[in-house]
Amino acid sequence: MNQDFIKPDNWSIIEEDFDANRVKASESLFSIGNGAMGQRANFEEQYSGLTFQGSYIAGVYYPDKTRVGWWKNGYPAYFAKVLNAPNWIGINVLVNDEKLDLFTCRSISNFRRELNMKEGWLGRRFTATLQNDIKISVETKRFMSLELDEIGAIEYSITPLNSDTKIQFQPYIDSGIVNEDTNWDDTFWNTLNVSHENNQAFIQAKTMKTDFYTCTFMESKVFINNNSVLIEPNINADANYASFCYPRQVKQGEVYTIHKFGGYTVDRNHTKTKLVSAAKTALKKATKLGFQALLQLQKQAWAGIWDMADITIDGDVKAQQGIRFNIFQLNQTYSGKDARLNIGPKGFTGEKYGGSTYWDTEAYCIPFYMTTKDQQVARNLLEYRYNHLDKAIENAKKLGFTNGAALYPMVTMNGEECHNEWEITFEEIHRNGAISFAIYNYYRYTGDYSYITEKGLEVLIAIARFWHQRANYSKAKNKYVILGVTGPNEYENNVNNNWYTNYIAKWCITYAIENIERIKSDYSSDFTRIMNKVQLSNAEIEQWSNVANNMCFPYSEEQQIYLQQDGFLDKELITVADLDKSNRPINQKWSWDRILRSPYIKQADVLQGFYFFEDHFTEEELERHFDFYESFTVHESSLSPCVHSIQAAKLGRMEQAYQFYLRTSRLDLDDYNHEVEEGLHITSMAGTWMSIVEGFGGMRVKDNVLSFVPKIPKQWVAYSFKVNFRNQVLKVNITQTGTSFKIDGDNELDILVNNKQVTVSPNSLVTV
Amino acid sequence: MNQDFIKPDNWSIIEEDFDANRVKASESLFSIGNGAMGQRANFEEQYSGLTFQGSYIAGVYYPDKTRVGWWKNGYPAYFAKVLNAPNWIGINVLVNDEKLDLFTCRSISNFRRELNMKEGWLGRRFTATLQNDIKISVETKRFMSLELDEIGAIEYSITPLNSDTKIQFQPYIDSGIVNEDTNWDDTFWNTLNVSHENNQAFIQAKTMKTDFYTCTFMESKVFINNNSVLIEPNINADANYASFCYPRQVKQGEVYTIHKFGGYTVDRNHTKTKLVSAAKTALKKATKLGFQALLQLQKQAWAGIWDMADITIDGDVKAQQGIRFNIFQLNQTYSGKDARLNIGPKGFTGEKYGGSTYWDTEAYCIPFYMTTKDQQVARNLLEYRYNHLDKAIENAKKLGFTNGAALYPMVTMNGEECHNEWEITFEEIHRNGAISFAIYNYYRYTGDYSYITEKGLEVLIAIARFWHQRANYSKAKNKYVILGVTGPNEYENNVNNNWYTNYIAKWCITYAIENIERIKSDYSSDFTRIMNKVQLSNAEIEQWSNVANNMCFPYSEEQQIYLQQDGFLDKELITVADLDKSNRPINQKWSWDRILRSPYIKQADVLQGFYFFEDHFTEEELERHFDFYESFTVHESSLSPCVHSIQAAKLGRMEQAYQFYLRTSRLDLDDYNHEVEEGLHITSMAGTWMSIVEGFGGMRVKDNVLSFVPKIPKQWVAYSFKVNFRNQVLKVNITQTGTSFKIDGDNELDILVNNKQVTVSPNSLVTV
């Protein structure tokens, strides 16, 4: 826990002490990225203490050979690893020939690090006395440019404080890097060529196996007291390294500065033989602008993002800082420009969890991007799955399914499954449902039916086919059952008739049929095209219907609740409140079998269904199920509290909703789980956003109308957020006394507030 | 499959062709051992083709660090590996300075290998022309001495056929060996010292981590035409190797022979500083006798074993060969002398399956040893578990159990769990039941109650405590349930109320209470001693009773069968007969999730309960359950067919019983599973024995009386076996027309034959 380490601030993440034990954690928290690449907050200069080096390029991964104790048939052969990419940030600094290294300095004072979220840069300053007694002050700033997304920029300034000093800046690029997380200690990168000219250097390298071609590059320039000086660098290059050395005798009090531009060009965006020339083009643009002008553009770009995505909270600095941190990281991770990319659970902040795409994207992230970005961004996330449909069909085929049934992978980089626990990979099939649900959710929100006619219906059909085949008829129950699954609650494996899975399976089939019928009647040429492709007969649809209409839903008449799965009530039903605290967290204290047979729930399971399909249930039903299941929920997933917060808010239990909210909004900043050094929980950050907008704000879309049931925690004075709804931007401001709405542009918007219609007109504030 | 490779023979395993592709398989099949050590049939001389080298020392293992994809809490940190031990058999042979190597010879003819099971030796002969055109004939014989169980002996003779030839024998010992099966490519052996004197060499080595100290040794002597010749050897020794070289110019037609004695002394039997002198003592005994006399003792020792353990089958050579192969291997693996040893599933024939002890020992092996050996042998197997009781209590504690509850490990070497699949390690808890059952079974057979009073009751109590704690009360069912288990059918994981598990759990509690009461009333000092140790109160016993008396047993009223587990009837109940053959074996053709949700059964599960507790059910019940469950059984475990064979025989379905029998008796000889090269299925061999004695012979013990219901497959003329029952040896001979009984010694024995009493008197044949 570092509750007192990060300083409360409305707009910045700030630490003011150097603590070698916290370096790895801060390297995660102060990460920067621009959607195309990301960088942990590793120091530019040498650091010999404990550090977790990480530079990441979106979409570049490595299929690490799967490692298991006992092989099970059907396991994927590979597990995609997020790759540490060649280092572009490094600048060795020699002070009278001694390497600057914060781990070995005689003393460090005045240390401060700031992640300025408003403007999108990372700054650092300190005063240090080296072993050679030279005292210096250092100030650095760096950012990953949103304007030029192949470019990162660093400004690194050093001032000798107690004598004239020889300073050498040695900016370098290095492809001789390693991953923390590797199964077999494989080398991941094959360096193809190292070259340099003038003040530029280039390393061309490709990933092993996947053959992603990249060029890592840099160009540097030095200054004395902000005046450019020309120093002919000494060059040092070997098989996977290139550095320049800019030596300078610096007078006491003078400021010696280096500007380093670096980054990556990749063959996703350029011909692989043109990566060096693409790098030169990028460098030319960057150097032409220079560091300050590029930084100015960075501030403008972030101002644009914040203008739409910001949530303000008055009266609670920590909450304000927490929600902005989440919004900032989500925007650093995924810009939405490229349908080939997705939102990794650790973003660009760590290696853990191979693969970039879990059902988190559909269940948690799409609402955030849909509401705060142009609708094309959410559509890109849907298209990502459409583009992987063939692979999902192939994946299902490997598991014995036929006839175009698709099972989307649990984790993926390229559409192939890359997870290797049978309980998850083979059994956590509800993920398929979230992919259909996201299509529905997108259409519900945007009204853009063209996605379904053009692409979505094929996905819906392939998923419906999967559920039809995956269910089997139980003569004993005279129902269709779905056996051997893992639900969203991963603390149960191989259960039968997980209510959530069965419910979403039925819904997927019903929704597919509904859309088939609509397209048949309203978009006949699309219908013909799609039917020719998927070869779907009426007889097959009837079989689907039969499964959907006769699906088994375990239910307790006595308790009047749907059962999480068959036999749930056979468990020893001791609530979490009655469980001795020494047992928690159970995932650290208990063996796996004990967890499995316990009633404890890791994250919303039945309640996830009540969240997705809220309108299918009465508020009394929600309350009954919430009271029952939440009492057994240990929330040991970062994805758990948000759904519960939304539901508690809906039930008018604002204090409980607020407590759930607190558990997510500063999860990483306060390092609740003692693991932030591994990276941030990016996808759960979207859940935090949902807790405010859907939970406290009560935002929904009902029959094409935006609806709010605004509430506010008593701890806050006010909060506000903006919603981009069908190309109209609505600003919502909620105080303890009322809610005001304001709309941009020239058109009015009818909304529902507490189920009553309200018209918001341009340029006038509506207060309810 | 090698059905035509092994020649049918009543007493020997014979191959008559050299096929490099079959070398590894034959290395398994022709393995030899003496209970203390074992040796795959690797060639003595150099062999550069594919080979799987294996020399094994009983009780010597290595805890390989567990490797899993995703760590689960509670996994054991180590997985015991059966270790390839230093090589003692090697003899390089140089023929005019060319190394003899069957893989590189110009031609090979007259190749023959024989494992003579009657006399307990392995022989080999061949004629070979080397690359240098020298033609030689070779004849070898080796055995692991039963008389001196630290000694193996080799006779290796070579005759130049086409010219006078310089022959060099280079016997060696070598601790620079590797394991085929290793998780991390660790080195397992640390060589401490290599020494030699006269014609003897010694390598002292200890295992890493476990610190088992061993001495590998050898002594050699050479002969021309059977006359000893003195050749001063050239010595070659390095850090983990010692060889002697005996060169000799051998005339065409002369026979040059080496006798090599070698083997191991280990610190289980000697002080670790005295291993070399113990080796010298063993060598002195062996060389004093010489090869021929020691071989003579070997034949006598095997004659003694066969006299008691042999099963004869008239009219079916392959069946005769099969059953003798099984009996031979069981006797090679475990002699019963040492309660610290047990019966590894691969014996001394391979490395697969770390650990030496599964529930196979209790469920399948004890009846064989109990019936064909002195009762002390079975008692030693029980004591093995008693000696591990503290570890089993510790193991249960790690999983959250308290108060002296014991969970015996799924696999072990030293009492600690060393398996790492949660589905098995944590959930396949029925193994605990087999350990209590073996105590009951031993007492039922031997009448020796002293084991229970001295040791067994503590085990019964600790196991009863486990079941009491492992069950939980289900309000919904108003019964005690056992959730989240894997039954004997490992094609189901994490099921609820596996009938077999629940049944044996109840039985374990009931049997423990029954013995507590008996000991309380009849052995009061034992009672006091034990109760003081285990601190068991009447209140606790009452709680046990409550669990046992209210245990849940899933049952179908409609089908009148006990359900393998809750929800079994929800499955898609397509019988194996109706399943397209292309799907089989399902463990190779299907992904794991598909296997789990299918109704297919790997090995007897409900029927295992009907086997153990036969008397609790009527024959009609057995028939109903057999018909139902066998129809879904795929028998993809080597332990499956035997139980079904016994039950089919009981139901009078002799043709079906015989078909099941065939699937086990030549499983390895005919290599049904294409895996014999990995080693033999030792523990399932005991099941084959049971199929004949308990199945066809219908042997049981009923109220202290031996009972038979003899049947005979129509394919056989006759078969016979012997039974050591309470120190009386009964010979049973069954023909198509009747059964005859003969008893050794001076006392008569009352038995039941087809439920009628028969008195067998000494020296008279009783025919029924």
Tab-separated table of C-alpha atoms in Angstrom, chain B residues 621-751:
chain	number	residue	atom	x	y	z
B	621	GLU	CA	-27.984	-54.538	-8.331
B	622	LEU	CA	-24.526	-55.398	-9.607
B	623	GLU	CA	-25.931	-56.441	-12.960
B	624	ARG	CA	-27.994	-53.257	-13.309
B	625	HIS	CA	-25.061	-51.017	-12.462
B	626	PHE	CA	-22.633	-53.038	-14.559
B	627	ASP	CA	-24.885	-52.839	-17.591
B	628	PHE	CA	-25.381	-49.121	-17.168
B	629	TYR	CA	-21.857	-47.992	-16.384
B	630	GLU	CA	-19.841	-50.426	-18.458
B	631	SER	CA	-21.710	-49.210	-21.529
B	632	PHE	CA	-20.111	-45.779	-21.005
B	633	THR	CA	-16.684	-47.067	-20.043
B	634	VAL	CA	-13.830	-46.560	-22.489
B	635	HIS	CA	-11.245	-48.439	-20.393
B	636	GLU	CA	-8.529	-45.927	-21.206
B	637	SER	CA	-6.730	-46.753	-17.997
B	638	SER	CA	-4.710	-49.936	-17.705
B	639	LEU	CA	-6.442	-50.407	-14.346
B	640	SER	CA	-9.907	-50.568	-15.895
B	641	PRO	CA	-10.501	-53.973	-17.486
B	642	CYS	CA	-9.601	-56.122	-14.477
B	643	VAL	CA	-12.447	-54.960	-12.225
B	644	HIS	CA	-14.879	-55.349	-15.094
B	645	SER	CA	-13.513	-58.793	-15.868
B	646	ILE	CA	-14.067	-59.902	-12.285
B	647	GLN	CA	-17.623	-58.567	-12.289
B	648	ALA	CA	-18.450	-60.032	-15.686
B	649	ALA	CA	-17.221	-63.410	-14.435
B	650	LYS	CA	-19.355	-63.063	-11.325
B	651	LEU	CA	-22.353	-62.345	-13.532
B	652	GLY	CA	-21.578	-65.500	-15.472
B	653	ARG	CA	-20.653	-63.602	-18.629
B	654	MET	CA	-17.505	-65.563	-19.291
B	655	GLU	CA	-16.971	-64.425	-22.857
B	656	GLN	CA	-17.081	-60.776	-21.794
B	657	ALA	CA	-14.873	-61.528	-18.787
B	658	TYR	CA	-12.373	-63.193	-21.065
B	659	GLN	CA	-12.332	-60.247	-23.473
B	660	PHE	CA	-11.586	-57.889	-20.576
B	661	TYR	CA	-8.902	-60.247	-19.374
B	662	LEU	CA	-7.221	-60.195	-22.784
B	663	ARG	CA	-6.995	-56.418	-22.654
B	664	THR	CA	-4.804	-56.501	-19.602
B	665	SER	CA	-2.753	-59.649	-19.717
B	666	ARG	CA	-0.683	-58.738	-22.774
B	667	LEU	CA	-1.038	-54.951	-22.574
B	668	ASP	CA	2.709	-54.455	-22.579
B	669	LEU	CA	3.805	-57.535	-24.499
B	670	ASP	CA	1.554	-56.559	-27.373
B	671	ASP	CA	2.064	-52.823	-26.758
B	672	TYR	CA	-1.594	-51.912	-27.213
B	673	ASN	CA	-0.983	-48.292	-26.313
B	674	HIS	CA	2.173	-47.763	-28.399
B	675	GLU	CA	4.044	-46.565	-25.358
B	676	VAL	CA	5.787	-49.598	-23.939
B	677	GLU	CA	9.116	-47.918	-24.630
B	678	GLU	CA	8.348	-45.599	-21.682
B	679	GLY	CA	8.228	-48.589	-19.359
B	680	LEU	CA	5.818	-51.306	-18.268
B	681	HIS	CA	2.450	-50.948	-16.487
B	682	ILE	CA	3.499	-52.714	-13.345
B	683	THR	CA	0.596	-52.034	-11.003
B	684	SER	CA	-2.028	-52.995	-13.550
B	685	MET	CA	-0.301	-56.379	-13.790
B	686	ALA	CA	-1.663	-57.126	-10.345
B	687	GLY	CA	-5.098	-56.467	-11.814
B	688	THR	CA	-4.476	-59.156	-14.395
B	689	TRP	CA	-3.686	-61.600	-11.635
B	690	MET	CA	-6.921	-60.611	-9.878
B	691	SER	CA	-8.888	-61.223	-13.076
B	692	ILE	CA	-7.868	-64.859	-12.972
B	693	VAL	CA	-7.919	-65.602	-9.253
B	694	GLU	CA	-10.853	-63.428	-8.174
B	695	GLY	CA	-12.561	-63.308	-11.533
B	696	PHE	CA	-12.382	-66.744	-13.150
B	697	GLY	CA	-11.506	-68.513	-9.920
B	698	GLY	CA	-14.093	-66.519	-7.994
B	699	MET	CA	-11.912	-66.464	-4.910
B	700	ARG	CA	-13.150	-64.508	-1.901
B	701	VAL	CA	-12.781	-64.680	1.836
B	702	LYS	CA	-16.121	-64.989	3.589
B	703	ASP	CA	-16.216	-65.015	7.365
B	704	ASN	CA	-12.671	-66.319	7.611
B	705	VAL	CA	-13.291	-69.000	5.022
B	706	LEU	CA	-11.748	-69.140	1.585
B	707	SER	CA	-14.440	-69.351	-1.035
B	708	PHE	CA	-14.386	-70.131	-4.742
B	709	VAL	CA	-16.865	-69.991	-7.572
B	710	PRO	CA	-14.658	-71.495	-10.271
B	711	LYS	CA	-15.266	-70.742	-13.941
B	712	ILE	CA	-13.101	-71.199	-16.987
B	713	PRO	CA	-12.988	-69.413	-20.346
B	714	LYS	CA	-13.960	-71.766	-23.131
B	715	GLN	CA	-10.658	-70.958	-24.870
B	716	TRP	CA	-8.635	-72.687	-22.148
B	717	VAL	CA	-8.173	-76.349	-21.364
B	718	ALA	CA	-7.289	-75.725	-17.728
B	719	TYR	CA	-5.645	-73.271	-15.401
B	720	SER	CA	-4.227	-73.439	-11.918
B	721	PHE	CA	-3.002	-71.163	-9.179
B	722	LYS	CA	-1.919	-71.373	-5.568
B	723	VAL	CA	-3.177	-69.445	-2.597
B	724	ASN	CA	-1.296	-68.842	0.628
B	725	PHE	CA	-4.168	-68.523	3.092
B	726	ARG	CA	-3.267	-68.086	6.711
B	727	ASN	CA	-0.079	-70.107	6.339
B	728	GLN	CA	-1.708	-72.909	4.419
B	729	VAL	CA	-1.000	-73.309	0.734
B	730	LEU	CA	-3.903	-74.414	-1.405
B	731	LYS	CA	-3.464	-75.360	-5.038
B	732	VAL	CA	-6.483	-74.839	-7.245
B	733	ASN	CA	-6.755	-76.475	-10.652
B	734	ILE	CA	-9.714	-75.660	-12.838
B	735	THR	CA	-10.605	-77.529	-16.006
B	736	GLN	CA	-13.593	-77.468	-18.297
B	737	THR	CA	-15.075	-80.312	-16.316
B	738	GLY	CA	-14.315	-79.473	-12.715
B	739	THR	CA	-12.059	-78.017	-10.104
B	740	SER	CA	-9.587	-79.826	-7.922
B	741	PHE	CA	-8.043	-78.594	-4.684
B	742	LYS	CA	-4.885	-79.790	-3.011
B	743	ILE	CA	-3.363	-78.601	0.201
B	744	ASP	CA	0.254	-78.606	1.371
B	745	GLY	CA	1.246	-79.492	4.899
B	746	ASP	CA	-0.454	-81.525	7.584
B	747	ASN	CA	-3.693	-79.713	8.273
B	748	GLU	CA	-6.961	-79.816	6.453
B	749	LEU	CA	-8.746	-76.699	5.307
B	750	ASP	CA	-12.452	-76.011	5.046
B	751	ILE	CA	-13.319	-73.957	2.033
